[in-house]
Amino acid sequence: MPDNPHLSLGIGNANLYLRNLPSAYSEYRKIISRYERIANSIRKVYPENEFHYEVFSLLSRSYNNIGVVYEMEGDKEKALSSYWKAVDYARRIGVEYVVARINLERAFRRGFSEEPLIYADLPQKVFYR
């Protein structure tokens, strides 16, 4: 299942927990590259549309986690930009993405003094076709 974005998210998370940042980055970029093109082609977002929800949810989670990679590498500017994109993509489907919001707030208010939060939940569809 090499094209399964949920599996890529899980592999990226595993690499992130292991501090294998280049591999984690690669998995998240794979999702972002594919789904950002799709998101840009959607003129009006309907949160109740399962496909729209899936696209924007994956982008939000991937941007949060790639922000964690940037933060661990010490690139504050890219981390902040990624957290903001995570919040923005979630808003488009009517979701307040608390994990990204907390990461963004911590970075703005106190700097990067605390461990960033990783979105680590995997949906059941990862394990079933």
Tab-separated table of C-alpha atoms in Angstrom:
chain	number	residue	atom	x	y	z
A	1	MET	CA	0.000	0.000	0.000
A	2	PRO	CA	2.684	2.552	-0.978
A	3	ASP	CA	0.116	5.167	-2.014
A	4	ASN	CA	-1.881	5.050	1.216
A	5	PRO	CA	-1.474	8.528	2.771
A	6	HIS	CA	-2.494	7.300	6.209
A	7	LEU	CA	0.256	4.717	6.106
A	8	SER	CA	2.731	7.410	5.002
A	9	LEU	CA	1.591	9.539	7.931
A	10	GLY	CA	2.182	6.610	10.294
A	11	ILE	CA	5.620	5.867	8.840
A	12	GLY	CA	6.510	9.545	9.105
A	13	ASN	CA	5.385	9.573	12.730
A	14	ALA	CA	7.427	6.477	13.549
A	15	ASN	CA	10.483	8.094	12.017
A	16	LEU	CA	9.778	11.312	13.875
A	17	TYR	CA	9.598	9.484	17.210
A	18	LEU	CA	12.890	7.776	16.337
A	19	ARG	CA	14.372	11.202	15.481
A	20	ASN	CA	14.988	10.080	11.898
A	21	LEU	CA	14.053	13.542	10.639
A	22	PRO	CA	14.976	13.163	6.937
A	23	SER	CA	12.760	10.081	6.584
A	24	ALA	CA	9.900	11.681	8.507
A	25	TYR	CA	10.181	14.799	6.352
A	26	SER	CA	10.100	12.698	3.190
A	27	GLU	CA	6.885	10.895	4.191
A	28	TYR	CA	5.080	14.119	5.108
A	29	ARG	CA	6.232	15.868	1.910
A	30	LYS	CA	4.886	12.940	-0.120
A	31	ILE	CA	1.408	13.534	1.344
A	32	ILE	CA	1.615	17.313	1.071
A	33	SER	CA	2.769	17.256	-2.554
A	34	ARG	CA	-0.031	14.977	-3.657
A	35	TYR	CA	-2.883	16.427	-1.637
A	36	GLU	CA	-2.032	20.106	-1.971
A	37	ARG	CA	-2.522	19.823	-5.734
A	38	ILE	CA	-5.903	18.233	-5.113
A	39	ALA	CA	-6.866	20.862	-2.527
A	40	ASN	CA	-5.956	23.664	-4.907
A	41	SER	CA	-8.288	22.187	-7.521
A	42	ILE	CA	-11.266	22.242	-5.125
A	43	ARG	CA	-13.024	25.563	-5.671
A	44	LYS	CA	-15.562	25.294	-2.855
A	45	VAL	CA	-14.912	23.104	0.152
A	46	TYR	CA	-17.815	21.134	1.554
A	47	PRO	CA	-16.814	19.751	4.981
A	48	GLU	CA	-19.621	17.171	4.841
A	49	ASN	CA	-18.087	15.774	1.641
A	50	GLU	CA	-15.991	12.812	2.797
A	51	PHE	CA	-13.364	13.332	0.086
A	52	HIS	CA	-12.950	17.044	0.886
A	53	TYR	CA	-12.722	16.266	4.584
A	54	GLU	CA	-10.084	13.622	3.924
A	55	VAL	CA	-7.926	15.889	1.724
A	56	PHE	CA	-7.901	18.859	4.093
A	57	SER	CA	-7.548	16.702	7.192
A	58	LEU	CA	-4.500	14.924	5.754
A	59	LEU	CA	-2.936	18.244	4.806
A	60	SER	CA	-3.555	19.668	8.251
A	61	ARG	CA	-2.013	16.704	10.031
A	62	SER	CA	0.934	16.501	7.644
A	63	TYR	CA	1.710	20.196	7.933
A	64	ASN	CA	1.610	20.007	11.719
A	65	ASN	CA	4.012	17.091	11.773
A	66	ILE	CA	6.381	18.568	9.200
A	67	GLY	CA	6.360	21.666	11.404
A	68	VAL	CA	7.594	19.444	14.226
A	69	VAL	CA	10.428	18.276	11.957
A	70	TYR	CA	11.375	21.875	11.216
A	71	GLU	CA	11.177	22.739	14.902
A	72	MET	CA	13.456	19.850	15.833
A	73	GLU	CA	15.892	21.054	13.175
A	74	GLY	CA	15.799	24.549	14.675
A	75	ASP	CA	14.085	26.255	11.710
A	76	LYS	CA	11.576	28.440	13.546
A	77	GLU	CA	10.317	30.264	10.459
A	78	LYS	CA	9.423	27.089	8.553
A	79	ALA	CA	7.937	25.511	11.682
A	80	LEU	CA	5.657	28.508	12.288
A	81	SER	CA	4.593	28.567	8.640
A	82	SER	CA	3.788	24.849	8.724
A	83	TYR	CA	1.773	25.116	11.942
A	84	TRP	CA	-0.196	28.001	10.477
A	85	LYS	CA	-0.942	25.997	7.319
A	86	ALA	CA	-2.128	23.108	9.505
A	87	VAL	CA	-4.550	25.415	11.323
A	88	ASP	CA	-5.729	26.962	8.035
A	89	TYR	CA	-6.405	23.646	6.290
A	90	ALA	CA	-8.371	22.415	9.299
A	91	ARG	CA	-10.463	25.582	9.353
A	92	ARG	CA	-11.485	25.006	5.750
A	93	ILE	CA	-13.349	21.884	6.867
A	94	GLY	CA	-14.753	23.523	9.976
A	95	VAL	CA	-12.335	21.949	12.438
A	96	GLU	CA	-10.358	23.669	15.162
A	97	TYR	CA	-7.114	21.712	15.058
A	98	VAL	CA	-5.991	21.966	18.665
A	99	VAL	CA	-2.633	20.205	18.256
A	100	ALA	CA	-1.414	22.654	15.596
A	101	ARG	CA	-2.935	25.582	17.470
A	102	ILE	CA	-0.998	24.641	20.618
A	103	ASN	CA	2.245	24.242	18.658
A	104	LEU	CA	1.683	27.616	17.005
A	105	GLU	CA	0.883	29.348	20.289
A	106	ARG	CA	3.874	27.852	22.092
A	107	ALA	CA	6.173	28.970	19.316
A	108	PHE	CA	4.838	32.532	19.338
A	109	ARG	CA	4.530	33.066	23.083
A	110	ARG	CA	7.405	31.201	24.647
A	111	GLY	CA	9.595	30.149	21.795
A	112	PHE	CA	10.380	26.496	21.278
A	113	SER	CA	10.908	25.644	24.929
A	114	GLU	CA	8.579	22.632	25.066
A	115	GLU	CA	8.369	19.469	23.007
A	116	PRO	CA	6.047	19.984	20.039
A	117	LEU	CA	2.888	17.921	19.746
A	118	ILE	CA	2.727	15.297	17.018
A	119	TYR	CA	-0.528	14.263	15.417
A	120	ALA	CA	-0.247	10.516	15.855
A	121	ASP	CA	-3.744	9.027	15.506
A	122	LEU	CA	-4.213	6.606	12.640
A	123	PRO	CA	-7.706	5.908	11.314
A	124	GLN	CA	-8.999	2.374	10.989
A	125	LYS	CA	-8.925	2.600	7.175
A	126	VAL	CA	-5.138	2.211	7.326
A	127	PHE	CA	-5.635	-1.393	8.257
A	128	TYR	CA	-8.559	-2.246	5.972
A	129	ARG	CA	-9.086	-1.819	2.256
